[in-house]
Amino acid sequence: MLSDRVSAIKPSPTLAMNTRAKEMKASGVDVISFGVGEPDFDTPENIKEAAIKAIRDGFTKYTPVDGIPPLKEAIADKLRADNSVEYRPEEIIVSCGAKHSLYNIAQALFNRGDEVIIPAPYWVSYPAQVLLNDAKPVFVETHEEDSFMLRPEELEKHITGRTRALILNYPSNPTGLTYNRAALEAIAGLALRHDFYIISDEIYEKILYDGAGHICFPSLGADIRQKTILVNGLSKSHAMTGWRIGYAAGPSGIIKAMSKIQGQSTSNPSSISQAAAVEALRGPQDFISGMVSEFDKRRRYIIDELNSIEGISCIVPDGAFYAFPGITGLLGKTYNGRKVDDSSGLSLYLLEEAHIALVPGIAFGAEGYIRMSYATSMDNIREGIKRLKTAVAGAE
Ligand SMILES: *Cc1c(COP(=O)(O)O)cnc(C)c1O
């Protein structure tokens, strides 16, 4: 028998779909994947060189659990320069990816029975991490017509005496939308009034289009800064998903508690990756704008193409690298003799018949949508869209 804890969570549905797609690929099927959640760019050369140098210099031993001082300083400088927030080194922890920072926060803050508010559509790991820490995810729906921003009055309806935290993510995975200042201020006001924490996952802050700006949640004011744990990392901004470097910044008591937990689980993130991360933050940043302008070209293409398909309507994302089209117009129909009733059915049909992999909206708590990552080549996107059009044409 396994623990109740692990039985309470389902395997990540995005991973499940990827696994199925990989199996098909392995058996020789030419699958085009829109399922990926990582940049398709290589980690910049200067960052790789810093890692190689770290190995050659013998920087291959344990480090302080919460990260090496030069990296924490580089993070503090980045937060000051990019985000107008001041954090001392003891208010920062480096973890094995932003996902690990988020997990440490859950371990440090949640007790059995605590309620954690998660706006839907959400990133799949949030509810799982809440459940793994014996707390209760409370979902609040957001709406496409509000650009998927959480309405303060809807948030307020879900606040109870057990509300411990709200997990925010902007620019958002999966919707690609971001928050404006007024919306963030309304949320901050409620957090202060009802005394709960904001866990602000800003991992996509650098991937924004059309001049959209990013407002860092703790920059809203001195009092909300004390109720915020900011999460960020290098996976998306510097194409470093495999290196496993993320970080959190927040009140020192919480960061210290996270460090205590990290010290008894993973200990420090890889020394080599930390050395590389210092270079990522201190070195030239032009890689990012090059990557973002390439994403932008694909974004424009894929959104236009999706909107040209009858039954699909797609909002224009502000950031990240996902299209999140509404597909209700495709449901309830029969395609090549197969009845498709929901986002999972559609995704499976598209994988098996059209050989394109994507993630059903239900995985993100949003039936009636699918998520298509455009972190793949323009050629793949063109071919995938062609297959999608053929697959949904001629429905009965
Ligand atoms: C990719 C991602 C992360 C985690 O990234 P790490 O590789 O663990 O640093 C966190 N939040 C969201 C919303 C993501 O998409």
mmCIF file of N, CA and C and ligand atoms in Angstrom, residues 37-39 95-102 122-126 168-174 201-204 231-236 240-247 320-322 371, ligand 1:
data_model
loop_
_atom_site.group_PDB
_atom_site.id
_atom_site.type_symbol
_atom_site.label_atom_id
_atom_site.label_comp_id
_atom_site.label_asym_id
_atom_site.label_seq_id
_atom_site.Cartn_x
_atom_site.Cartn_y
_atom_site.Cartn_z
ATOM 1 N N GLY A 37 6.781 22.207 -22.502
ATOM 2 C CA GLY A 37 6.735 23.354 -21.603
ATOM 3 C C GLY A 37 8.099 23.954 -21.372
ATOM 4 N N GLU A 38 8.948 23.921 -22.401
ATOM 5 C CA GLU A 38 10.280 24.511 -22.218
ATOM 6 C C GLU A 38 10.745 25.141 -23.520
ATOM 7 N N PRO A 39 11.588 26.198 -23.421
ATOM 8 C CA PRO A 39 12.081 26.832 -24.657
ATOM 9 C C PRO A 39 12.826 25.807 -25.506
ATOM 10 N N SER A 95 16.819 27.160 -5.107
ATOM 11 C CA SER A 95 16.346 25.773 -5.031
ATOM 12 C C SER A 95 16.607 25.054 -6.348
ATOM 13 N N CYS A 96 16.253 23.775 -6.384
ATOM 14 C CA CYS A 96 16.447 22.957 -7.592
ATOM 15 C C CYS A 96 15.277 23.205 -8.548
ATOM 16 N N GLY A 97 15.199 24.405 -9.079
ATOM 17 C CA GLY A 97 14.097 24.802 -9.961
ATOM 18 C C GLY A 97 13.044 25.583 -9.183
ATOM 19 N N ALA A 98 12.273 26.386 -9.914
ATOM 20 C CA ALA A 98 11.195 27.152 -9.288
ATOM 21 C C ALA A 98 10.148 26.209 -8.702
ATOM 22 N N LYS A 99 9.960 25.071 -9.342
ATOM 23 C CA LYS A 99 8.992 24.097 -8.837
ATOM 24 C C LYS A 99 9.389 23.638 -7.431
ATOM 25 N N HIS A 100 10.677 23.490 -7.222
ATOM 26 C CA HIS A 100 11.170 23.088 -5.902
ATOM 27 C C HIS A 100 10.993 24.213 -4.888
ATOM 28 N N SER A 101 11.220 25.458 -5.313
ATOM 29 C CA SER A 101 10.943 26.590 -4.420
ATOM 30 C C SER A 101 9.480 26.571 -4.000
ATOM 31 N N LEU A 102 8.598 26.347 -4.969
ATOM 32 C CA LEU A 102 7.161 26.311 -4.670
ATOM 33 C C LEU A 102 6.837 25.182 -3.689
ATOM 34 N N TYR A 122 -5.055 26.856 -14.216
ATOM 35 C CA TYR A 122 -3.860 26.894 -13.364
ATOM 36 C C TYR A 122 -2.773 25.984 -13.916
ATOM 37 N N TRP A 123 -1.546 26.221 -13.461
ATOM 38 C CA TRP A 123 -0.430 25.315 -13.761
ATOM 39 C C TRP A 123 -0.643 24.050 -12.949
ATOM 40 N N VAL A 124 -0.474 22.900 -13.576
ATOM 41 C CA VAL A 124 -0.903 21.629 -12.989
ATOM 42 C C VAL A 124 -0.244 21.291 -11.652
ATOM 43 N N SER A 125 0.952 21.788 -11.399
ATOM 44 C CA SER A 125 1.623 21.409 -10.151
ATOM 45 C C SER A 125 1.056 22.093 -8.910
ATOM 46 N N TYR A 126 0.347 23.228 -9.077
ATOM 47 C CA TYR A 126 -0.131 23.925 -7.868
ATOM 48 C C TYR A 126 -1.070 23.070 -7.024
ATOM 49 N N LEU A 168 -0.567 32.913 -7.368
ATOM 50 C CA LEU A 168 -0.755 33.695 -8.592
ATOM 51 C C LEU A 168 0.359 33.339 -9.574
ATOM 52 N N ASN A 169 0.048 33.391 -10.858
ATOM 53 C CA ASN A 169 1.067 33.109 -11.876
ATOM 54 C C ASN A 169 0.800 34.013 -13.081
ATOM 55 N N TYR A 170 1.737 34.921 -13.314
ATOM 56 C CA TYR A 170 1.602 35.813 -14.469
ATOM 57 C C TYR A 170 2.982 36.239 -14.945
ATOM 58 N N PRO A 171 3.214 36.350 -16.256
ATOM 59 C CA PRO A 171 2.368 35.838 -17.335
ATOM 60 C C PRO A 171 2.039 34.370 -17.074
ATOM 61 N N SER A 172 0.863 33.963 -17.507
ATOM 62 C CA SER A 172 0.313 32.684 -17.084
ATOM 63 C C SER A 172 0.640 31.523 -18.027
ATOM 64 N N ASN A 173 0.954 30.418 -17.415
ATOM 65 C CA ASN A 173 0.912 29.128 -18.056
ATOM 66 C C ASN A 173 -0.363 28.487 -17.505
ATOM 67 N N PRO A 174 -1.394 28.262 -18.261
ATOM 68 C CA PRO A 174 -1.439 28.074 -19.709
ATOM 69 C C PRO A 174 -1.992 29.233 -20.553
ATOM 70 N N ASP A 201 4.242 33.437 -8.697
ATOM 71 C CA ASP A 201 5.118 32.697 -9.616
ATOM 72 C C ASP A 201 5.282 33.540 -10.886
ATOM 73 N N GLU A 202 6.460 34.158 -11.002
ATOM 74 C CA GLU A 202 6.694 35.109 -12.100
ATOM 75 C C GLU A 202 7.754 34.595 -13.080
ATOM 76 N N ILE A 203 7.767 33.269 -13.251
ATOM 77 C CA ILE A 203 8.817 32.617 -14.043
ATOM 78 C C ILE A 203 8.830 33.065 -15.518
ATOM 79 N N TYR A 204 7.681 33.549 -16.021
ATOM 80 C CA TYR A 204 7.636 33.984 -17.423
ATOM 81 C C TYR A 204 7.796 35.500 -17.589
ATOM 82 N N VAL A 231 8.442 33.910 -6.532
ATOM 83 C CA VAL A 231 9.142 32.750 -7.091
ATOM 84 C C VAL A 231 9.549 33.066 -8.523
ATOM 85 N N ASN A 232 10.789 32.745 -8.852
ATOM 86 C CA ASN A 232 11.278 32.964 -10.205
ATOM 87 C C ASN A 232 12.391 31.948 -10.466
ATOM 88 N N GLY A 233 12.985 32.000 -11.635
ATOM 89 C CA GLY A 233 14.036 31.040 -11.943
ATOM 90 C C GLY A 233 14.599 31.281 -13.319
ATOM 91 N N LEU A 234 15.531 30.440 -13.710
ATOM 92 C CA LEU A 234 16.234 30.649 -14.973
ATOM 93 C C LEU A 234 15.772 29.711 -16.083
ATOM 94 N N SER A 235 14.890 28.777 -15.743
ATOM 95 C CA SER A 235 14.492 27.759 -16.718
ATOM 96 C C SER A 235 13.948 28.362 -18.002
ATOM 97 N N LYS A 236 13.046 29.329 -17.869
ATOM 98 C CA LYS A 236 12.379 29.863 -19.040
ATOM 99 C C LYS A 236 13.176 31.031 -19.631
ATOM 100 N N MET A 240 17.142 27.162 -19.500
ATOM 101 C CA MET A 240 17.967 26.346 -18.603
ATOM 102 C C MET A 240 17.138 25.333 -17.822
ATOM 103 N N THR A 241 16.110 24.774 -18.447
ATOM 104 C CA THR A 241 15.216 23.865 -17.700
ATOM 105 C C THR A 241 15.963 22.694 -17.057
ATOM 106 N N GLY A 242 16.938 22.156 -17.757
ATOM 107 C CA GLY A 242 17.634 20.980 -17.234
ATOM 108 C C GLY A 242 18.626 21.274 -16.123
ATOM 109 N N TRP A 243 18.963 22.524 -15.943
ATOM 110 C CA TRP A 243 19.985 22.876 -14.951
ATOM 111 C C TRP A 243 19.433 22.908 -13.531
ATOM 112 N N ARG A 244 18.115 23.083 -13.415
ATOM 113 C CA ARG A 244 17.401 23.079 -12.143
ATOM 114 C C ARG A 244 17.856 24.195 -11.203
ATOM 115 N N ILE A 245 17.636 25.421 -11.626
ATOM 116 C CA ILE A 245 17.888 26.568 -10.747
ATOM 117 C C ILE A 245 16.650 27.459 -10.718
ATOM 118 N N GLY A 246 16.076 27.567 -9.527
ATOM 119 C CA GLY A 246 14.970 28.494 -9.298
ATOM 120 C C GLY A 246 15.230 29.173 -7.965
ATOM 121 N N TYR A 247 14.433 30.171 -7.645
ATOM 122 C CA TYR A 247 14.645 30.826 -6.354
ATOM 123 C C TYR A 247 13.362 31.440 -5.827
ATOM 124 N N ALA A 320 4.561 34.367 -22.154
ATOM 125 C CA ALA A 320 4.861 32.931 -22.136
ATOM 126 C C ALA A 320 4.912 32.396 -23.581
ATOM 127 N N PHE A 321 4.780 31.076 -23.759
ATOM 128 C CA PHE A 321 4.850 30.560 -25.139
ATOM 129 C C PHE A 321 3.773 29.516 -25.403
ATOM 130 N N TYR A 322 2.538 29.886 -24.975
ATOM 131 C CA TYR A 322 1.419 28.978 -25.168
ATOM 132 C C TYR A 322 0.247 29.696 -25.821
ATOM 133 N N ARG A 371 -4.202 23.509 -24.801
ATOM 134 C CA ARG A 371 -2.980 24.319 -24.750
ATOM 135 C C ARG A 371 -2.007 23.831 -25.799
HETATM 136 C C1 LIG B 1 8.102 25.930 -16.009
HETATM 137 C C2 LIG B 1 7.308 26.468 -14.861
HETATM 138 C C3 LIG B 1 7.805 26.470 -13.537
HETATM 139 C C4 LIG B 1 9.013 25.744 -13.037
HETATM 140 O O1 LIG B 1 10.141 25.806 -13.618
HETATM 141 P P1 LIG B 1 11.459 25.154 -13.022
HETATM 142 O O2 LIG B 1 12.064 24.461 -14.179
HETATM 143 O O3 LIG B 1 11.118 24.243 -11.900
HETATM 144 O O4 LIG B 1 12.266 26.307 -12.552
HETATM 145 C C5 LIG B 1 7.065 27.086 -12.551
HETATM 146 N N1 LIG B 1 5.886 27.643 -12.822
HETATM 147 C C6 LIG B 1 5.363 27.631 -14.049
HETATM 148 C C7 LIG B 1 4.052 28.270 -14.263
HETATM 149 C C8 LIG B 1 6.042 27.031 -15.114
HETATM 150 O O5 LIG B 1 5.485 26.985 -16.327
#
